[in-house]
Short mmCIF file of C-alpha atoms in Angstrom, two decimals:
data_model
loop_
_atom_site.label_atom_id
_atom_site.label_comp_id
_atom_site.label_asym_id
_atom_site.label_seq_id
_atom_site.Cartn_x
_atom_site.Cartn_y
_atom_site.Cartn_z
CA UNK O 1016 82.86 -18.72 -1.98
CA UNK O 1017 81.68 -16.33 -3.79
CA UNK O 1018 82.06 -12.98 -1.77
CA UNK O 1019 79.70 -9.99 -0.72
CA UNK O 1020 80.85 -7.69 -3.29
CA UNK O 1021 80.24 -10.44 -6.11
CA UNK O 1022 77.17 -10.83 -4.31
CA UNK O 1023 76.03 -7.70 -4.39
CA UNK O 1024 77.00 -6.81 -8.17
CA UNK O 1025 75.00 -10.57 -9.07
CA UNK O 1026 71.75 -9.15 -7.05
CA UNK O 1027 72.23 -5.83 -8.73
CA UNK O 1028 72.18 -6.72 -11.94
CA UNK O 1029 69.44 -9.67 -10.66
CA UNK O 1030 66.76 -6.31 -10.24
CA UNK O 1031 67.82 -4.51 -13.35
CA UNK O 1032 67.13 -7.31 -15.06
CA UNK O 1033 63.97 -7.45 -13.04
CA UNK O 1034 62.98 -4.15 -13.78
CA UNK O 1035 63.81 -4.08 -17.34
CA UNK O 1036 62.04 -7.17 -18.29
CA UNK O 1037 59.22 -6.31 -15.45
CA UNK O 1038 59.31 -2.31 -17.14
CA UNK O 1039 58.73 -4.20 -20.70
CA UNK O 1040 55.58 -6.68 -19.27
CA UNK O 1041 54.18 -3.60 -18.26
CA UNK O 1042 54.54 -1.64 -21.33
CA UNK O 1043 53.53 -5.09 -23.12
CA UNK O 1044 49.92 -5.16 -21.52
CA UNK O 1045 49.45 -2.14 -22.26
CA UNK O 1046 50.32 -1.83 -25.27
CA UNK O 1047 47.59 -4.91 -26.18
CA UNK O 1048 50.47 -7.99 -25.71
CA UNK O 1049 49.37 -11.05 -23.58
CA UNK O 1050 50.99 -13.93 -21.89
CA UNK O 1051 49.03 -17.22 -22.66
CA UNK O 1052 50.49 -19.84 -20.72
CA UNK O 1053 47.87 -22.70 -21.27
CA UNK O 1054 49.71 -22.78 -25.21
CA UNK O 1055 52.95 -20.86 -24.34
CA UNK O 1056 52.39 -17.86 -26.46
CA UNK O 1057 52.18 -13.77 -26.42
CA UNK O 1058 48.82 -12.88 -27.58
CA UNK O 1059 46.77 -9.60 -29.05
CA UNK O 1060 44.36 -7.89 -26.72
CA UNK O 1061 42.35 -5.34 -26.63
CA UNK O 1062 39.63 -4.06 -23.88
CA UNK O 1063 35.52 -4.68 -25.09
CA UNK O 1064 32.68 -1.96 -23.68
CA UNK O 1065 29.40 -2.82 -24.35
CA UNK O 1066 26.34 -1.73 -23.62
CA UNK O 1067 22.35 -0.41 -24.42
CA UNK O 1068 19.15 1.09 -23.60
CA UNK O 1069 17.91 -0.66 -22.11
CA UNK O 1070 20.50 -1.67 -19.37
CA UNK O 1071 19.59 -5.36 -19.37
CA UNK O 1072 20.05 -6.64 -21.94
CA UNK O 1073 22.11 -10.51 -22.74
CA UNK O 1074 25.25 -10.54 -23.94
CA UNK O 1075 26.75 -13.65 -26.23
CA UNK O 1076 30.04 -13.34 -27.31
CA UNK O 1077 31.26 -15.03 -30.65
CA UNK O 1078 28.28 -17.21 -30.02
CA UNK O 1079 29.13 -18.44 -26.55
CA UNK O 1080 26.34 -16.86 -24.01
CA UNK O 1081 27.77 -14.42 -20.94
CA UNK O 1082 26.76 -14.47 -18.12
CA UNK O 1083 26.86 -10.70 -16.57
CA UNK O 1084 24.34 -8.39 -18.52
CA UNK O 1085 24.79 -4.54 -19.99
CA UNK O 1086 26.48 -2.38 -19.26
CA UNK O 1087 28.88 -5.06 -19.32
CA UNK O 1088 33.40 -4.47 -20.46
CA UNK O 1089 35.30 -7.92 -20.94
CA UNK O 1090 39.21 -7.31 -20.55
CA UNK O 1091 42.12 -9.11 -22.46
CA UNK O 1092 39.64 -9.43 -26.43
CA UNK O 1093 42.06 -11.75 -28.60
CA UNK O 1094 42.29 -8.87 -31.58
CA UNK O 1095 40.86 -9.80 -34.74
CA UNK O 1096 36.90 -10.61 -35.56
CA UNK O 1097 34.10 -9.97 -32.80
CA UNK O 1098 30.62 -10.66 -33.24
CA UNK O 1099 28.35 -9.62 -30.57
CA UNK O 1100 24.92 -10.06 -30.08
CA UNK O 1101 22.44 -8.56 -27.95
CA UNK O 1102 18.92 -10.05 -26.63
CA UNK O 1103 16.23 -8.42 -23.45
CA UNK O 1104 12.61 -9.53 -23.45
CA UNK O 1105 10.42 -7.16 -25.52
CA UNK O 1106 12.70 -6.40 -27.72
CA UNK O 1107 14.27 -6.51 -30.87
CA UNK O 1108 17.58 -8.41 -31.02
CA UNK O 1109 21.25 -6.30 -32.18
CA UNK O 1110 23.97 -7.83 -33.67
CA UNK O 1111 26.90 -6.95 -34.92
CA UNK O 1112 30.45 -7.73 -36.15
CA UNK O 1113 33.33 -5.93 -34.61
CA UNK O 1114 37.32 -5.78 -34.88
CA UNK O 1115 39.64 -6.24 -32.51
CA UNK O 1116 42.63 -4.19 -31.93
CA UNK O 1117 45.87 -4.18 -29.96
CA UNK O 1118 45.79 -2.23 -27.13
CA UNK O 1119 42.54 -0.10 -27.89
CA UNK O 1120 38.90 0.06 -26.97
CA UNK O 1121 36.43 -1.35 -29.13
CA UNK O 1122 33.74 0.81 -28.03
CA UNK O 1123 29.61 -1.66 -28.39
CA UNK O 1124 28.28 0.38 -25.76
CA UNK O 1125 26.07 2.33 -28.49
CA UNK O 1126 23.44 -0.19 -29.72
CA UNK O 1127 20.13 1.02 -29.54
CA UNK O 1128 17.43 -1.75 -28.72
CA UNK O 1129 13.81 -0.95 -29.99
CA UNK O 1130 10.69 -3.16 -28.73
CA UNK O 1131 9.31 -6.13 -30.43
CA UNK O 1132 5.70 -4.01 -31.12
CA UNK O 1133 6.15 -0.39 -31.29
CA UNK O 1134 3.55 2.10 -29.45
CA UNK O 1135 1.76 5.00 -32.57
CA UNK O 1136 0.16 7.71 -31.39
CA UNK O 1137 -1.66 10.42 -33.73
CA UNK O 1138 -0.51 13.89 -33.15
CA UNK O 1139 -3.86 16.56 -34.11
CA UNK O 1140 -5.87 16.00 -36.83
CA UNK O 1141 -6.33 13.49 -39.61
CA UNK O 1142 -4.85 14.55 -43.40
CA UNK O 1143 -4.16 18.39 -41.95
CA UNK O 1144 -0.44 18.89 -41.96
CA UNK O 1145 2.41 19.03 -44.69
CA UNK O 1146 5.55 19.83 -44.43
CA UNK O 1147 7.71 18.44 -40.71
CA UNK O 1148 11.31 20.89 -39.80
CA UNK O 1149 13.10 20.61 -36.78
CA UNK O 1150 15.70 23.08 -36.08
CA UNK O 1151 19.60 22.25 -35.95
CA UNK O 1152 20.09 22.14 -32.24
CA UNK O 1153 17.44 19.40 -32.75
CA UNK O 1154 15.54 21.20 -30.17
CA UNK O 1155 12.68 22.73 -31.80
CA UNK O 1156 10.11 20.96 -33.35
CA UNK O 1157 7.52 22.57 -35.99
CA UNK O 1158 5.13 21.84 -38.20
CA UNK O 1159 2.60 23.10 -41.41
CA UNK O 1160 -0.60 22.39 -41.49
CA UNK O 1161 -3.46 22.72 -45.00
CA UNK O 1162 -6.84 22.95 -42.71
CA UNK O 1163 -5.78 25.10 -41.05
CA UNK O 1164 -3.51 26.84 -42.77
CA UNK O 1165 -1.42 27.86 -40.24
CA UNK O 1166 2.60 26.76 -38.69
CA UNK O 1167 2.31 23.41 -34.96
CA UNK O 1168 5.17 24.10 -32.75
CA UNK O 1169 5.26 19.97 -31.25
CA UNK O 1170 6.05 19.43 -27.48
CA UNK O 1171 6.51 16.35 -25.35
CA UNK O 1172 2.70 16.08 -24.64
CA UNK O 1173 1.01 18.25 -26.77
CA UNK O 1174 0.49 20.16 -30.79
CA UNK O 1175 0.55 24.10 -29.19
CA UNK O 1176 -0.28 26.51 -32.15
CA UNK O 1177 2.53 28.57 -33.89
CA UNK O 1178 1.44 31.28 -36.39
CA UNK O 1179 -2.40 30.76 -37.92
CA UNK O 1180 -3.09 34.19 -40.85
CA UNK O 1181 -5.29 36.66 -40.41
CA UNK O 1182 -8.46 36.23 -42.59
CA UNK O 1183 -9.86 39.20 -44.00
CA UNK O 1184 -13.38 38.84 -44.97
CA UNK O 1185 -13.32 41.75 -47.08
CA UNK O 1186 -10.05 41.45 -49.03
CA UNK O 1187 -10.80 37.37 -49.95
CA UNK O 1188 -7.98 37.62 -52.45
CA UNK O 1189 -5.44 38.64 -49.56
CA UNK O 1190 -6.21 35.44 -47.42
CA UNK O 1191 -3.10 33.08 -46.80
CA UNK O 1192 -4.06 29.39 -49.04
CA UNK O 1193 -0.42 28.50 -48.98
CA UNK O 1194 2.59 28.25 -46.43
CA UNK O 1195 5.54 25.73 -47.81
CA UNK O 1196 9.67 26.71 -47.86
CA UNK O 1197 8.98 26.68 -43.70
CA UNK O 1198 13.08 27.08 -42.31
CA UNK O 1199 14.01 27.12 -38.02
CA UNK O 1200 17.33 29.07 -36.79
CA UNK O 1201 19.96 26.76 -35.60
CA UNK O 1202 18.18 27.57 -31.83
CA UNK O 1203 14.50 27.02 -32.94
CA UNK O 1204 14.27 30.77 -31.55
CA UNK O 1205 13.11 32.30 -35.02
CA UNK O 1206 10.91 31.04 -38.51
CA UNK O 1207 11.55 31.67 -41.99
CA UNK O 1208 8.75 30.90 -44.37
CA UNK O 1209 6.81 31.94 -47.03
CA UNK O 1210 2.74 31.74 -47.73
CA UNK O 1211 0.77 32.16 -50.47
CA UNK O 1212 -2.13 34.23 -50.90
CA UNK O 1213 -5.35 33.50 -53.66
CA UNK O 1214 -4.29 35.91 -55.55
CA UNK O 1215 -0.80 34.33 -56.48
CA UNK O 1216 1.69 36.30 -54.29
CA UNK O 1217 4.24 34.92 -52.60
CA UNK O 1218 5.84 36.42 -49.29
CA UNK O 1219 9.50 36.19 -47.68
CA UNK O 1220 7.75 35.52 -43.46
CA UNK O 1221 9.58 35.49 -40.23
CA UNK O 1222 8.19 34.98 -37.06
CA UNK O 1223 10.15 34.97 -33.61
CA UNK O 1224 9.05 31.68 -31.74
CA UNK O 1225 8.57 33.39 -28.29
CA UNK O 1226 7.09 36.88 -29.05
CA UNK O 1227 5.46 35.28 -31.85
CA UNK O 1228 6.44 39.42 -33.38
CA UNK O 1229 5.92 38.98 -37.11
CA UNK O 1230 7.77 40.26 -40.09
CA UNK O 1231 6.49 40.34 -44.11
CA UNK O 1232 10.72 40.70 -44.49
CA UNK O 1233 8.91 40.40 -48.40
CA UNK O 1234 7.80 44.03 -48.25
CA UNK O 1235 9.62 46.13 -45.22
CA UNK O 1236 11.94 45.30 -47.09
CA UNK O 1237 11.18 45.49 -50.85
CA UNK O 1238 12.56 43.05 -52.59
CA UNK O 1239 12.20 40.01 -54.48
CA UNK O 1240 13.92 37.68 -51.60
CA UNK O 1241 14.53 34.48 -53.81
CA UNK O 1242 17.27 32.75 -51.90
CA UNK O 1243 17.44 33.22 -47.30
CA UNK O 1244 19.68 31.76 -45.07
CA UNK O 1245 19.25 31.82 -41.64
CA UNK O 1246 22.79 33.56 -40.15
CA UNK O 1247 23.69 30.06 -37.67
CA UNK O 1248 25.90 32.60 -34.70
CA UNK O 1249 22.28 34.87 -34.89
CA UNK O 1250 18.73 34.60 -35.61
CA UNK O 1251 17.72 37.75 -35.67
CA UNK O 1252 19.73 38.55 -38.86
CA UNK O 1253 19.34 36.17 -42.49
CA UNK O 1254 21.81 35.85 -45.57
CA UNK O 1255 20.95 37.30 -48.62
CA UNK O 1256 21.62 36.13 -52.20
CA UNK O 1257 20.81 37.76 -54.83
CA UNK O 1258 21.82 37.45 -58.70
CA UNK O 1259 25.15 35.85 -57.08
CA UNK O 1260 25.97 38.83 -54.41
CA UNK O 1261 25.58 38.67 -50.82
CA UNK O 1262 24.45 40.96 -47.88
CA UNK O 1263 22.96 40.80 -44.50
CA UNK O 1264 19.69 41.54 -43.45
CA UNK O 1265 18.72 42.61 -40.10
CA UNK O 1266 15.46 42.01 -39.14
CA UNK O 1267 15.77 44.79 -35.65
CA UNK O 1268 17.36 47.04 -37.82
CA UNK O 1269 15.71 46.82 -41.28
CA UNK O 1270 18.20 47.46 -42.88
CA UNK O 1271 20.61 45.80 -45.79
CA UNK O 1272 24.16 45.18 -45.82
CA UNK O 1273 26.34 46.25 -49.06
CA UNK O 1274 27.57 43.05 -50.81
CA UNK O 1275 29.45 41.24 -48.85
CA UNK O 1276 30.83 38.19 -50.76
CA UNK O 1277 31.15 38.17 -54.59
CA UNK O 1278 30.20 35.59 -57.36
CA UNK O 1279 28.37 33.38 -54.91
CA UNK O 1280 27.46 30.26 -57.55
CA UNK O 1281 26.81 28.29 -54.18
CA UNK O 1282 26.39 29.22 -50.41
CA UNK O 1283 25.97 27.40 -47.46
CA UNK O 1284 26.11 28.90 -43.71
CA UNK O 1285 27.59 26.74 -42.03
CA UNK O 1286 28.34 26.91 -38.14
CA UNK O 1287 31.43 29.67 -37.89
CA UNK O 1288 31.73 29.44 -41.37
CA UNK O 1289 30.32 30.87 -45.15
CA UNK O 1290 30.91 27.61 -47.88
CA UNK O 1291 30.08 29.76 -51.01
CA UNK O 1292 31.67 27.61 -54.52
CA UNK O 1293 32.71 30.30 -56.99
CA UNK O 1294 30.65 31.44 -59.68
CA UNK O 1295 33.44 30.76 -63.02
CA UNK O 1296 34.97 33.81 -63.92
CA UNK O 1297 35.40 32.16 -67.68
CA UNK O 1298 32.35 31.04 -70.03
CA UNK O 1299 32.90 26.69 -70.27
CA UNK O 1300 35.41 27.08 -68.14
CA UNK O 1301 35.70 23.61 -66.22
CA UNK O 1302 36.84 24.27 -62.53
CA UNK O 1303 34.98 25.86 -59.65
CA UNK O 1304 37.03 27.26 -56.56
CA UNK O 1305 35.48 26.59 -53.49
CA UNK O 1306 36.25 29.28 -50.47
CA UNK O 1307 35.53 29.40 -46.24
CA UNK O 1308 34.81 33.03 -45.02
CA UNK O 1309 34.17 33.94 -41.33
CA UNK O 1310 30.17 35.73 -41.58
CA UNK O 1311 31.11 38.49 -41.89
CA UNK O 1312 32.52 38.12 -45.07
CA UNK O 1313 36.20 38.35 -44.30
CA UNK O 1314 38.82 35.41 -43.18
CA UNK O 1315 38.57 34.89 -47.40
CA UNK O 1316 40.66 30.90 -47.09
CA UNK O 1317 40.68 28.96 -49.97
CA UNK O 1318 39.54 25.51 -49.69
CA UNK O 1319 40.36 24.16 -52.54
CA UNK O 1320 39.12 23.80 -56.48
CA UNK O 1321 36.13 21.66 -57.75
CA UNK O 1322 35.13 20.14 -61.37
CA UNK O 1323 32.69 23.49 -62.34
CA UNK O 1324 28.37 21.27 -62.35
CA UNK O 1325 25.58 23.94 -63.43
CA UNK O 1326 23.45 22.02 -61.10
CA UNK O 1327 25.27 23.64 -58.18
CA UNK O 1328 26.22 22.26 -54.65
CA UNK O 1329 26.04 20.77 -51.79
CA UNK O 1330 27.85 22.32 -48.75
CA UNK O 1331 29.14 22.04 -45.26
CA UNK O 1332 30.79 22.80 -42.70
CA UNK O 1333 31.48 21.08 -38.96
CA UNK O 1334 34.15 20.92 -36.36
CA UNK O 1335 34.80 17.43 -34.99
CA UNK O 1336 36.55 16.91 -31.89
CA UNK O 1337 40.35 17.19 -33.58
CA UNK O 1338 39.87 19.00 -36.41
CA UNK O 1339 36.96 20.95 -38.99
CA UNK O 1340 36.44 20.15 -42.46
CA UNK O 1341 34.69 21.74 -45.52
CA UNK O 1342 32.42 18.97 -47.53
CA UNK O 1343 31.14 19.56 -51.56
CA UNK O 1344 29.33 17.56 -53.98
CA UNK O 1345 28.32 18.64 -57.09
CA UNK O 1346 24.70 17.97 -57.78
CA UNK O 1347 24.56 16.69 -61.14
CA UNK O 1348 27.89 14.66 -61.71
CA UNK O 1349 28.26 13.27 -58.46
CA UNK O 1350 31.64 14.46 -57.05
CA UNK O 1351 32.66 14.75 -53.43
CA UNK O 1352 35.37 16.30 -51.82
CA UNK O 1353 36.03 16.82 -48.07
CA UNK O 1354 39.09 19.10 -46.78
CA UNK O 1355 40.77 18.68 -43.44
CA UNK O 1356 40.98 22.42 -41.58
CA UNK O 1357 40.28 24.35 -44.10
CA UNK O 1358 40.42 28.03 -42.65
CA UNK O 1359 43.97 26.94 -41.92
CA UNK O 1360 46.38 28.44 -43.98
CA UNK O 1361 48.66 24.74 -43.47
CA UNK O 1362 48.18 21.50 -43.46
CA UNK O 1363 45.41 21.26 -45.58
CA UNK O 1364 44.29 18.16 -46.72
CA UNK O 1365 41.73 16.23 -49.21
CA UNK O 1366 40.69 13.21 -47.58
CA UNK O 1367 37.83 12.00 -49.43
CA UNK O 1368 37.67 12.64 -53.07
CA UNK O 1369 35.39 10.06 -54.45
CA UNK O 1370 32.18 9.55 -57.14
CA UNK O 1371 29.13 8.59 -57.36
CA UNK O 1372 28.10 10.00 -53.88
CA UNK O 1373 24.14 11.04 -54.17
CA UNK O 1374 23.97 12.47 -50.71
CA UNK O 1375 25.93 12.85 -47.40
CA UNK O 1376 25.57 13.54 -43.23
CA UNK O 1377 27.15 14.88 -40.62
CA UNK O 1378 26.56 12.56 -37.85
CA UNK O 1379 25.66 15.50 -34.06
CA UNK O 1380 29.65 14.86 -32.93
CA UNK O 1381 30.62 15.62 -36.35
CA UNK O 1382 32.94 12.41 -35.76
CA UNK O 1383 30.90 9.78 -38.56
CA UNK O 1384 30.13 10.53 -42.38
CA UNK O 1385 27.67 9.03 -44.15
CA UNK O 1386 27.40 8.62 -47.72
CA UNK O 1387 24.77 7.79 -50.12
CA UNK O 1388 27.32 5.50 -52.65
CA UNK O 1389 25.51 4.09 -56.18
CA UNK O 1390 22.61 3.46 -53.03
CA UNK O 1391 24.94 2.14 -50.50
CA UNK O 1392 25.95 3.56 -47.25
CA UNK O 1393 28.93 3.82 -46.37
CA UNK O 1394 30.61 5.43 -43.49
CA UNK O 1395 33.70 7.01 -42.08
CA UNK O 1396 34.54 7.20 -39.20
CA UNK O 1397 36.53 10.36 -39.30
CA UNK O 1398 38.33 10.92 -35.60
CA UNK O 1399 39.50 6.95 -35.30
CA UNK O 1400 40.01 6.97 -38.98
CA UNK O 1401 37.71 3.87 -40.24
CA UNK O 1402 36.29 3.15 -43.12
CA UNK O 1403 32.64 0.70 -42.28
CA UNK O 1404 31.03 -0.09 -45.70
CA UNK O 1405 28.34 -3.08 -45.29
CA UNK O 1406 26.64 -1.99 -48.15
CA UNK O 1407 23.50 -1.37 -46.60
CA UNK O 1408 21.48 -1.20 -50.16
CA UNK O 1409 19.73 2.45 -49.43
CA UNK O 1410 17.08 1.78 -52.49
CA UNK O 1411 14.86 5.17 -52.82
CA UNK O 1412 16.69 6.95 -50.22
CA UNK O 1413 14.39 10.60 -50.21
CA UNK O 1414 16.12 11.72 -46.88
CA UNK O 1415 18.08 10.94 -43.35
CA UNK O 1416 18.48 12.47 -40.11
CA UNK O 1417 20.63 11.57 -38.35
CA UNK O 1418 18.05 10.28 -34.66
CA UNK O 1419 21.83 11.12 -32.22
CA UNK O 1420 25.95 9.97 -32.68
CA UNK O 1421 25.38 6.49 -33.81
CA UNK O 1422 21.78 5.54 -35.71
CA UNK O 1423 20.33 7.36 -38.60
CA UNK O 1424 16.71 8.07 -39.77
CA UNK O 1425 16.31 7.26 -42.85
CA UNK O 1426 13.17 7.29 -45.88
CA UNK O 1427 13.80 4.08 -47.90
CA UNK O 1428 10.52 3.72 -50.46
CA UNK O 1429 8.04 5.51 -48.30
CA UNK O 1430 9.06 3.61 -45.42
CA UNK O 1431 11.08 4.84 -41.90
CA UNK O 1432 13.29 2.80 -40.99
CA UNK O 1433 16.25 3.26 -37.84
CA UNK O 1434 19.61 1.79 -38.75
CA UNK O 1435 22.99 2.12 -36.51
CA UNK O 1436 25.66 3.76 -38.24
CA UNK O 1437 28.05 1.85 -40.13
CA UNK O 1438 24.62 -0.38 -41.36
CA UNK O 1439 24.19 -3.42 -39.14
CA UNK O 1440 21.34 -2.76 -37.40
CA UNK O 1441 17.83 -1.78 -38.75
CA UNK O 1442 14.70 -0.99 -38.24
CA UNK O 1443 11.25 -0.16 -39.17
CA UNK O 1444 9.86 2.26 -37.88
CA UNK O 1445 6.46 3.44 -39.34
CA UNK O 1446 2.75 2.27 -38.85
CA UNK O 1447 2.76 -0.95 -41.79
CA UNK O 1448 -0.12 0.87 -43.67
CA UNK O 1449 2.16 4.50 -43.68
CA UNK O 1450 3.95 5.98 -46.63
CA UNK O 1451 6.30 8.01 -44.71
CA UNK O 1452 7.03 11.92 -45.78
CA UNK O 1453 8.86 13.22 -43.45
CA UNK O 1454 10.77 12.43 -39.94
CA UNK O 1455 11.89 13.61 -36.91
CA UNK O 1456 14.24 12.85 -34.49
CA UNK O 1457 13.28 13.45 -30.24
CA UNK O 1458 16.43 11.83 -28.80
CA UNK O 1459 16.28 13.44 -25.14
CA UNK O 1460 12.50 12.12 -25.48
CA UNK O 1461 13.22 8.76 -26.38
CA UNK O 1462 10.79 9.61 -29.97
CA UNK O 1463 10.26 9.76 -33.41
CA UNK O 1464 7.21 11.79 -35.31
CA UNK O 1465 7.03 10.99 -38.38
CA UNK O 1466 4.49 12.97 -41.47
CA UNK O 1467 3.01 10.01 -43.85
CA UNK O 1468 1.67 10.42 -47.14
CA UNK O 1469 -1.93 11.45 -46.73
CA UNK O 1470 -1.15 14.45 -43.59
CA UNK O 1471 -2.05 12.08 -40.34
CA UNK O 1472 1.72 13.29 -37.95
CA UNK O 1473 2.06 9.88 -36.42
CA UNK O 1474 4.58 9.52 -33.21
CA UNK O 1475 6.95 6.60 -32.20
CA UNK O 1476 7.71 6.05 -28.60
CA UNK O 1477 10.42 3.57 -28.56
CA UNK O 1478 9.76 3.98 -24.69
CA UNK O 1479 8.62 -0.35 -23.99
CA UNK O 1480 5.09 0.52 -23.04
CA UNK O 1481 3.75 -1.68 -19.91
#
């Protein structure tokens, strides 16, 4: 007969065993392990979230139809390759492959379903426009017209005149014949452009888009202002790069600062930093230094050393959710560098160092970096350290612009295409007879505007019209 003391000890041991193995079981579930009772084995699983715009799409998983429609979540999905296909009446199908990892969430909730039949609306008069731009905050769009010469604000339901140069019949040689080099401030409150008069004179102009106040920067300051950039933090200030010296211009105070940074070979104001490649101090030097500065020219930080390139550099600086990144591409050599946390004194790391990069772009959230590598799209997920290389052909890529955080607008071989960030789904956007020159998104309103080479401005509606 078992004594009470022995019985209590056995119960204690049993309880401890249950707690220990129960804890191990719960932790295993959290880490993506599941026991398969039918096959008497442990398998690795993950969670998959599926969604679409619009909702209500039918779901196919590895060729098998799932009864619920989007949005939907699938739990305990076996790790490895997973193919998801979405379909909806009157929309083109969407299909992508994913790699499910144990204990992790696979996000397949960004599918943008494109209508089978797109609706096109012409904006303004035909054969009128020469350029189309969007502010960095992606909330304001502007177009240049050549007949008549002027600048227009593109609104949701109409085209509003913003600037039309005056015509003086007594001085025909001072009439404006062309507007070029249009750029918008980060918040769209100011425009910077060049206008050419009949006598060949070129002036830099600054326009307040709210008040309509116009400043002839060239005549106001009396300099040859060849390279001007907006201050990202103050749309009433401009950076002026002249003979490798960087100064700052205040439109309100009508002042020009002393030299902020000297020996500047390439410059890019980005968010709250100035990205600068320093001019070589010696002839035939094979390397140049890449620096980061505060917007006032202080807090100089060495980002790295890069190969010298006589054609200059494309520069960028972005802040992601966990890290910041500085990127530089040598224009003729096509060498590319990406440095994590460039403003810090330590913990810098070059995450990408590669060649044959013809262009690059960061997504609006700074999570994805896409590069044109030797004519193919390659995507880096900077948050989750993942590379997507689905060999999407970029052909003669003329422009790319992000539609939202997961989709790109591309102009390839004069055609506009809407493409997933990883290149797995691609849709033609423009009307079949058009050759596209420029394209900008209105993601919040589900529109895309594009300018064709004939000067026609067209709006594409991504919302199905009944």
